[in-house]
PDB file of C-alpha atoms in Angstrom:
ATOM      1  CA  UNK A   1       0.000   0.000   0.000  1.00 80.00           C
ATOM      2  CA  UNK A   2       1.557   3.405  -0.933  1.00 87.00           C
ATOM      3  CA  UNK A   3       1.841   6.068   2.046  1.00 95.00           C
ATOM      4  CA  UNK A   4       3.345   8.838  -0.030  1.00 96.00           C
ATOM      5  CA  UNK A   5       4.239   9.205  -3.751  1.00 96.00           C
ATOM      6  CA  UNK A   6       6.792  12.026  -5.287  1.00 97.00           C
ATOM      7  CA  UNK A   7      10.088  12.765  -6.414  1.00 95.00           C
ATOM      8  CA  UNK A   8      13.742  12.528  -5.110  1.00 96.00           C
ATOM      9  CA  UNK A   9      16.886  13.695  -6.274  1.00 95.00           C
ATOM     10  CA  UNK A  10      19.911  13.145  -4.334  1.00 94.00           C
ATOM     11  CA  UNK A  11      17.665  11.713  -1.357  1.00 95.00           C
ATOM     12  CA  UNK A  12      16.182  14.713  -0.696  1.00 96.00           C
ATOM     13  CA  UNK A  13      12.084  15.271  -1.699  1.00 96.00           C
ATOM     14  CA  UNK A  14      11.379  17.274  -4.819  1.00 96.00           C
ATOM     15  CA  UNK A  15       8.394  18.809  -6.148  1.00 97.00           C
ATOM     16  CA  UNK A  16       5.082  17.859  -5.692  1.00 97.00           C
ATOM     17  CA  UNK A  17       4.027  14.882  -3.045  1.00 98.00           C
ATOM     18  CA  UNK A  18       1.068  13.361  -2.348  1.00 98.00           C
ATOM     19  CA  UNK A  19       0.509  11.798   1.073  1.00 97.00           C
ATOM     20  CA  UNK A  20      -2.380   9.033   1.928  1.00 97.00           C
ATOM     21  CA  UNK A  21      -4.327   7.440   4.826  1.00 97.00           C
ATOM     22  CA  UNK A  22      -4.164   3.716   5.259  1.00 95.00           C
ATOM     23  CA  UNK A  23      -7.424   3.833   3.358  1.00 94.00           C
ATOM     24  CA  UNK A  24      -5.990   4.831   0.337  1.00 94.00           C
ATOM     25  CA  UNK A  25      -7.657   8.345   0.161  1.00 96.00           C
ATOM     26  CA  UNK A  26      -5.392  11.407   0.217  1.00 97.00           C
ATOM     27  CA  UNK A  27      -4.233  12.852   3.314  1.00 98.00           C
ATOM     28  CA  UNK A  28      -1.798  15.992   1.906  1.00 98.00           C
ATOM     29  CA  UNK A  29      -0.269  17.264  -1.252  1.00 98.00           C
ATOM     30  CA  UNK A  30       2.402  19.431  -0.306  1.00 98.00           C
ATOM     31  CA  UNK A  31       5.598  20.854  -2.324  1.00 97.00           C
ATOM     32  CA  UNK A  32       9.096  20.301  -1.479  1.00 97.00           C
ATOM     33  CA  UNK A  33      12.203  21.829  -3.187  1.00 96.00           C
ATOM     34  CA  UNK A  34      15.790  20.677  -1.445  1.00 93.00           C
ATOM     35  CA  UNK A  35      13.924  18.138   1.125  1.00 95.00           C
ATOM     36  CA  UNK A  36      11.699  20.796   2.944  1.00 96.00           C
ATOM     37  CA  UNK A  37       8.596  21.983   2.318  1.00 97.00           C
ATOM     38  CA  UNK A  38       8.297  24.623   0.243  1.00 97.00           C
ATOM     39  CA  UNK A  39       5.251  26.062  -1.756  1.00 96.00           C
ATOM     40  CA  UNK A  40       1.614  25.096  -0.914  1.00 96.00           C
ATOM     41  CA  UNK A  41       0.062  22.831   1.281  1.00 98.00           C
ATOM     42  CA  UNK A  42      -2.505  20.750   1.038  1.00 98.00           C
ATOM     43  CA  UNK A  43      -4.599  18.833   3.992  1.00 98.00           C
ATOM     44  CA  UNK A  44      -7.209  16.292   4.306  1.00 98.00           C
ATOM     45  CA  UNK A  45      -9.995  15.195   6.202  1.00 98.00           C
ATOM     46  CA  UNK A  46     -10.250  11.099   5.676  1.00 97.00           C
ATOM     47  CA  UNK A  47     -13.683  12.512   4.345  1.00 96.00           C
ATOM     48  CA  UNK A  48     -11.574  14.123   1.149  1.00 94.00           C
ATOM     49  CA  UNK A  49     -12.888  17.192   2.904  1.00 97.00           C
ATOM     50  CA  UNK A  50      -9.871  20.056   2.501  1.00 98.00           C
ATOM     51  CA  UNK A  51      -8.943  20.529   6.314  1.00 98.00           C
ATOM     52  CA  UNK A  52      -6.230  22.922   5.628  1.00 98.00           C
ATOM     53  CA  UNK A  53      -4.159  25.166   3.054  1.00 98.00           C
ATOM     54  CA  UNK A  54      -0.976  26.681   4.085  1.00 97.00           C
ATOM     55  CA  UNK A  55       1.974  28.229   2.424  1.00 96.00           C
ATOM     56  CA  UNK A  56       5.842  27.303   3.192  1.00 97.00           C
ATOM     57  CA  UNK A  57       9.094  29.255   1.749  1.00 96.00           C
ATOM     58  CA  UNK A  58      12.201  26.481   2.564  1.00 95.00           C
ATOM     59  CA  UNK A  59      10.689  24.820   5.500  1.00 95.00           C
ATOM     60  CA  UNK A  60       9.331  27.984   7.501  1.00 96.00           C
ATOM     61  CA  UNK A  61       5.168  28.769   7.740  1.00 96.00           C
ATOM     62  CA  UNK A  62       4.658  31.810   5.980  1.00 95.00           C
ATOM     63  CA  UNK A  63       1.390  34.151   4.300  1.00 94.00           C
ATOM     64  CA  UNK A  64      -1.653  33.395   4.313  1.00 95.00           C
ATOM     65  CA  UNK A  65      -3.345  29.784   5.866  1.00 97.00           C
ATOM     66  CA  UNK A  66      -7.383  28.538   6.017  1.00 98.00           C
ATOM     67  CA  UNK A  67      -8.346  25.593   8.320  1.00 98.00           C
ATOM     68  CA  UNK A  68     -11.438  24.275   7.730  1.00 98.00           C
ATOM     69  CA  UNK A  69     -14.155  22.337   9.947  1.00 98.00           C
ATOM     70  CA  UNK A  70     -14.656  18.256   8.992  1.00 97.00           C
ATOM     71  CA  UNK A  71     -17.894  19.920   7.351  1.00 96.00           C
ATOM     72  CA  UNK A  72     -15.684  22.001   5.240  1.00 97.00           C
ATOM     73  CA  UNK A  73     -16.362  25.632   6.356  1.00 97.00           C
ATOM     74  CA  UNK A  74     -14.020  27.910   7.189  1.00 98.00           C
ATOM     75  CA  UNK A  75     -12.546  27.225  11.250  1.00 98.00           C
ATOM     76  CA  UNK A  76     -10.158  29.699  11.084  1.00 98.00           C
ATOM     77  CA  UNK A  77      -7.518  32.149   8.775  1.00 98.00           C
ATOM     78  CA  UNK A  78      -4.439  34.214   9.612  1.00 97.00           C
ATOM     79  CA  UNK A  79      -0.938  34.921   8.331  1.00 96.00           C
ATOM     80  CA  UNK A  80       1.942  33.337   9.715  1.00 97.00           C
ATOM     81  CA  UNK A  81       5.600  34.882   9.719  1.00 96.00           C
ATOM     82  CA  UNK A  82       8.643  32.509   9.898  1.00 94.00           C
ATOM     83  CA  UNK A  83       5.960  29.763  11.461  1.00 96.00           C
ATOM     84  CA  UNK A  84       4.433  32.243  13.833  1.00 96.00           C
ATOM     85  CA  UNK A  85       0.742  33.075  14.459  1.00 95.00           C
ATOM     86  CA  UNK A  86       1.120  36.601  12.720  1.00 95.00           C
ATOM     87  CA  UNK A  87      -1.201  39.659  12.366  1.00 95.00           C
ATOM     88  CA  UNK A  88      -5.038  39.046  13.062  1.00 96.00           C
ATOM     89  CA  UNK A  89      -6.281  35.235  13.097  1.00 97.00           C
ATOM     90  CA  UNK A  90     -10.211  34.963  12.827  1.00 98.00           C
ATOM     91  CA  UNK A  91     -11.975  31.765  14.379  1.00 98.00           C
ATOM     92  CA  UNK A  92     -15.586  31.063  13.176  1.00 98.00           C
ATOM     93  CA  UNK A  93     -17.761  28.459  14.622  1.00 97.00           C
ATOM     94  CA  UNK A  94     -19.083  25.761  12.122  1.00 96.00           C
ATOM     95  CA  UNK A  95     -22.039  27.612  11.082  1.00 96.00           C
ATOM     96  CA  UNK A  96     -19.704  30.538   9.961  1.00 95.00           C
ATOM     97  CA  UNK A  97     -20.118  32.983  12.265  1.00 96.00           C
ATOM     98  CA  UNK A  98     -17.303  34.691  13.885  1.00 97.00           C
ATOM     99  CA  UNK A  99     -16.182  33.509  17.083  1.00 97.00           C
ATOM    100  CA  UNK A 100     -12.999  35.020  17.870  1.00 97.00           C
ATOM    101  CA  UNK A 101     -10.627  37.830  16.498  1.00 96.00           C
ATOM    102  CA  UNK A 102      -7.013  37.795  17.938  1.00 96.00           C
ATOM    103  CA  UNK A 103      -4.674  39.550  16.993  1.00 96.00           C
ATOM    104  CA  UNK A 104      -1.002  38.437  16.983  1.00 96.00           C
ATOM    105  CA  UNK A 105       3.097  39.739  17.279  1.00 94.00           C
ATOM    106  CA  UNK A 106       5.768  37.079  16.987  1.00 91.00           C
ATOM    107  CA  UNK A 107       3.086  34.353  17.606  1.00 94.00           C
ATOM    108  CA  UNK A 108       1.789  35.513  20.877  1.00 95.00           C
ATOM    109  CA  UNK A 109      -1.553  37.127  21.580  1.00 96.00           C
ATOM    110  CA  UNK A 110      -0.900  41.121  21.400  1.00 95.00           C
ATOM    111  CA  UNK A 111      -3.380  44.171  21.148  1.00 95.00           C
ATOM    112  CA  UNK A 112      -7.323  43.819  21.001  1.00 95.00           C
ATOM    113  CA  UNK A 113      -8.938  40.499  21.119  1.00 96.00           C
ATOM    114  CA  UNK A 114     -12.534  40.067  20.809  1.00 96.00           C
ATOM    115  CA  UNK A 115     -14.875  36.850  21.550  1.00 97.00           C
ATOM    116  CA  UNK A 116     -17.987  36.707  20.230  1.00 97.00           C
ATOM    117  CA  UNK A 117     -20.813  33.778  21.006  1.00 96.00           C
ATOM    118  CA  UNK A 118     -22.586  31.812  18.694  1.00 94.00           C
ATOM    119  CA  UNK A 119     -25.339  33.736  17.772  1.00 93.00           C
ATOM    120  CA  UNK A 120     -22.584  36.809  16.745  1.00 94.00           C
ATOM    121  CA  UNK A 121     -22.910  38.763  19.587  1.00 96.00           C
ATOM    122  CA  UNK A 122     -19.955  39.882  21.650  1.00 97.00           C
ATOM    123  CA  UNK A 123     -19.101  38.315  24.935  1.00 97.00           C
ATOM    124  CA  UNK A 124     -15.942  39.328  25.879  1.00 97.00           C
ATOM    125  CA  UNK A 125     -13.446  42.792  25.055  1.00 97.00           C
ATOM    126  CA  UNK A 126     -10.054  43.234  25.969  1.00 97.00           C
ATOM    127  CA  UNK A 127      -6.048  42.990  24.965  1.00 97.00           C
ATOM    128  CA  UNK A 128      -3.237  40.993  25.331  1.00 97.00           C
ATOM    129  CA  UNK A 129       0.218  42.303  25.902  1.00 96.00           C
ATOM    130  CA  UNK A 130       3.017  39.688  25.194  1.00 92.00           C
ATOM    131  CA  UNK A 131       0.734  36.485  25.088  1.00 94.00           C
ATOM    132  CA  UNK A 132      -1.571  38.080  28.626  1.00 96.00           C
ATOM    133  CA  UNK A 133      -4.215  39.784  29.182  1.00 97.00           C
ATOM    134  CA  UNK A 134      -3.293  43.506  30.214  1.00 97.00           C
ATOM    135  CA  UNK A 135      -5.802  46.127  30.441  1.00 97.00           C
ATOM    136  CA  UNK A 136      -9.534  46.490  30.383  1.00 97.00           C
ATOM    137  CA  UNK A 137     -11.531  43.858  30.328  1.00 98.00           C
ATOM    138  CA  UNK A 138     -15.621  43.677  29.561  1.00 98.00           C
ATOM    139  CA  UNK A 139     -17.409  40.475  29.944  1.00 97.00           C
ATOM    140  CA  UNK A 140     -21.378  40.400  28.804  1.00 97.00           C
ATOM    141  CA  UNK A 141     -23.654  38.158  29.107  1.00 95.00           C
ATOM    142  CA  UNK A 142     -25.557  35.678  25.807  1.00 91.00           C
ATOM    143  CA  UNK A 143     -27.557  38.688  25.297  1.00 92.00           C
ATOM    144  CA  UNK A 144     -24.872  41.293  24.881  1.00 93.00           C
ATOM    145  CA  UNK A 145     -25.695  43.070  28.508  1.00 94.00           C
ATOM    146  CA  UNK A 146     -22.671  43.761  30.020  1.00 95.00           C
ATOM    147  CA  UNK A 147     -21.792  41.750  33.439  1.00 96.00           C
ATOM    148  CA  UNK A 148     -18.210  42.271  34.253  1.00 96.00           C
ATOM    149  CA  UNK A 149     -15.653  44.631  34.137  1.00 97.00           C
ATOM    150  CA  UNK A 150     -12.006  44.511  35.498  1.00 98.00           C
ATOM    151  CA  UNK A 151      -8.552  45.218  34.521  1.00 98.00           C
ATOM    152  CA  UNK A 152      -5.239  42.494  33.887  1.00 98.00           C
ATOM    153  CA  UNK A 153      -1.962  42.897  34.384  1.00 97.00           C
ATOM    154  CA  UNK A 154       0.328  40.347  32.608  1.00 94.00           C
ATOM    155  CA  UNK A 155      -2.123  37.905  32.520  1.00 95.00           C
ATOM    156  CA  UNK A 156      -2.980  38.387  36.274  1.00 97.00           C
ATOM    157  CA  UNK A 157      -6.682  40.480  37.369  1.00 97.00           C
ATOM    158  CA  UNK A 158      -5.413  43.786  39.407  1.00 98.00           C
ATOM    159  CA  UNK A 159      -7.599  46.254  41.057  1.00 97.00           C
ATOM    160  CA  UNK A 160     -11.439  46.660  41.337  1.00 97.00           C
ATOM    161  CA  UNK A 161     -13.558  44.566  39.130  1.00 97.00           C
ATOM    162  CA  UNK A 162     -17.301  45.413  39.363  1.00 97.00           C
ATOM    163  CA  UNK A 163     -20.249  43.415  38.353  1.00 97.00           C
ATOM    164  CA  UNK A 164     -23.269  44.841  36.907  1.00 96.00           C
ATOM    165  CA  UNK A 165     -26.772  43.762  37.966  1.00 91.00           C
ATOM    166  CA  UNK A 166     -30.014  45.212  36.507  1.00 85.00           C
ATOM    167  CA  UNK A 167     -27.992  48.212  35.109  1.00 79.00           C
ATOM    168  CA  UNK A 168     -26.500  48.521  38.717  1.00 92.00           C
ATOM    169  CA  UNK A 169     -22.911  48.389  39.175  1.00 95.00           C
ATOM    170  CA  UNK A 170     -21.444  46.954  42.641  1.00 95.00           C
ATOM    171  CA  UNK A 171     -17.847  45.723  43.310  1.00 94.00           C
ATOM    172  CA  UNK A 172     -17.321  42.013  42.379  1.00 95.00           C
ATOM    173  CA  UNK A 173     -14.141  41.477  43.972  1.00 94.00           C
ATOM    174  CA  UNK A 174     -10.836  43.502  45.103  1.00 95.00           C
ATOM    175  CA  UNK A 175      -7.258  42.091  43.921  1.00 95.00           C
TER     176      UNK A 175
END
């Protein structure tokens, strides 16, 4: 049974390869050029669904990438620099609507992040500073109200957060 099929020249991968479950369907095509990935990327779902398309330059992640749910909408895009999370990444849930927008420096959460629920509407607000939360923070309920507020520092909740209640705001809980 064939697991992979492609080209070598002087033992190193060339070119186009294509890559297969035990089944026989395709798992990949991806592109090689000295032995390392290079070019576009192709991935599978044992369903011959497309679960993901990604570009390489000589063994690195880099540009634009889509993952895609076993149903075969869109899970999530982005841009990746030298294999990196990169720019803004956008997560949807299965039916396609958005569920998260991070955004993303040297492949660590950085600057405004937003989380939405299922039904689009936002749920949480805030930012990351070097992969943490830092600064304000909102939190609102399924129906957009708002129930939480509170600051982060480096990942870690500082000061005064307050809940709201009824359009009343009381303190929640002192750090």
């Amino acid at each position: 049974q064939i697991r992979a099929k492609g080209c070598v020249v002087n033992s190193n991968k060339m070119g186009e390869w294509t890559s297969f479950y035990p089944s026989g369907k395709k798992s990949a095509i991806e592109n090689f050029e000295q032995g390392v990935l290079h070019g576009a990327v192709i991935y599978f779902y044992p369903t011959e669904i497309v679960q993901g398309k990604e570009t390489w330059r000589m063994g690195q992640l880099q540009d634009s990438a889509w993952y895609f749910h076993p149903s075969g909408t869109l899970q999530r895009k982005g841009v990746y620099e030298n294999s990196r999370y990169a720019n803004t990444w956008i997560h949807y849930f299965e039916h396609g609507a958005v569920e998260r927008s991070v955004n993303y420096s040297n492949g660590m959460p950085y600057g405004e992040t937003r989380i939405y629920s299922s039904k689009g509407i936002l749920i949480q607000h805030g930012e990351y500073l070097n992969g943490h939360e830092h600064g304000d923070w909102k939190f609102y309920d399924r129906d957009g109200v708002l129930e939480f507020t509170g600051q982060y520092e480096q990942g870690k909740p500082v000061g005064v957060w307050y809940e709201f209640q009824r359009g009343k705001k009381k303190v929640f809980k002192r750090y």
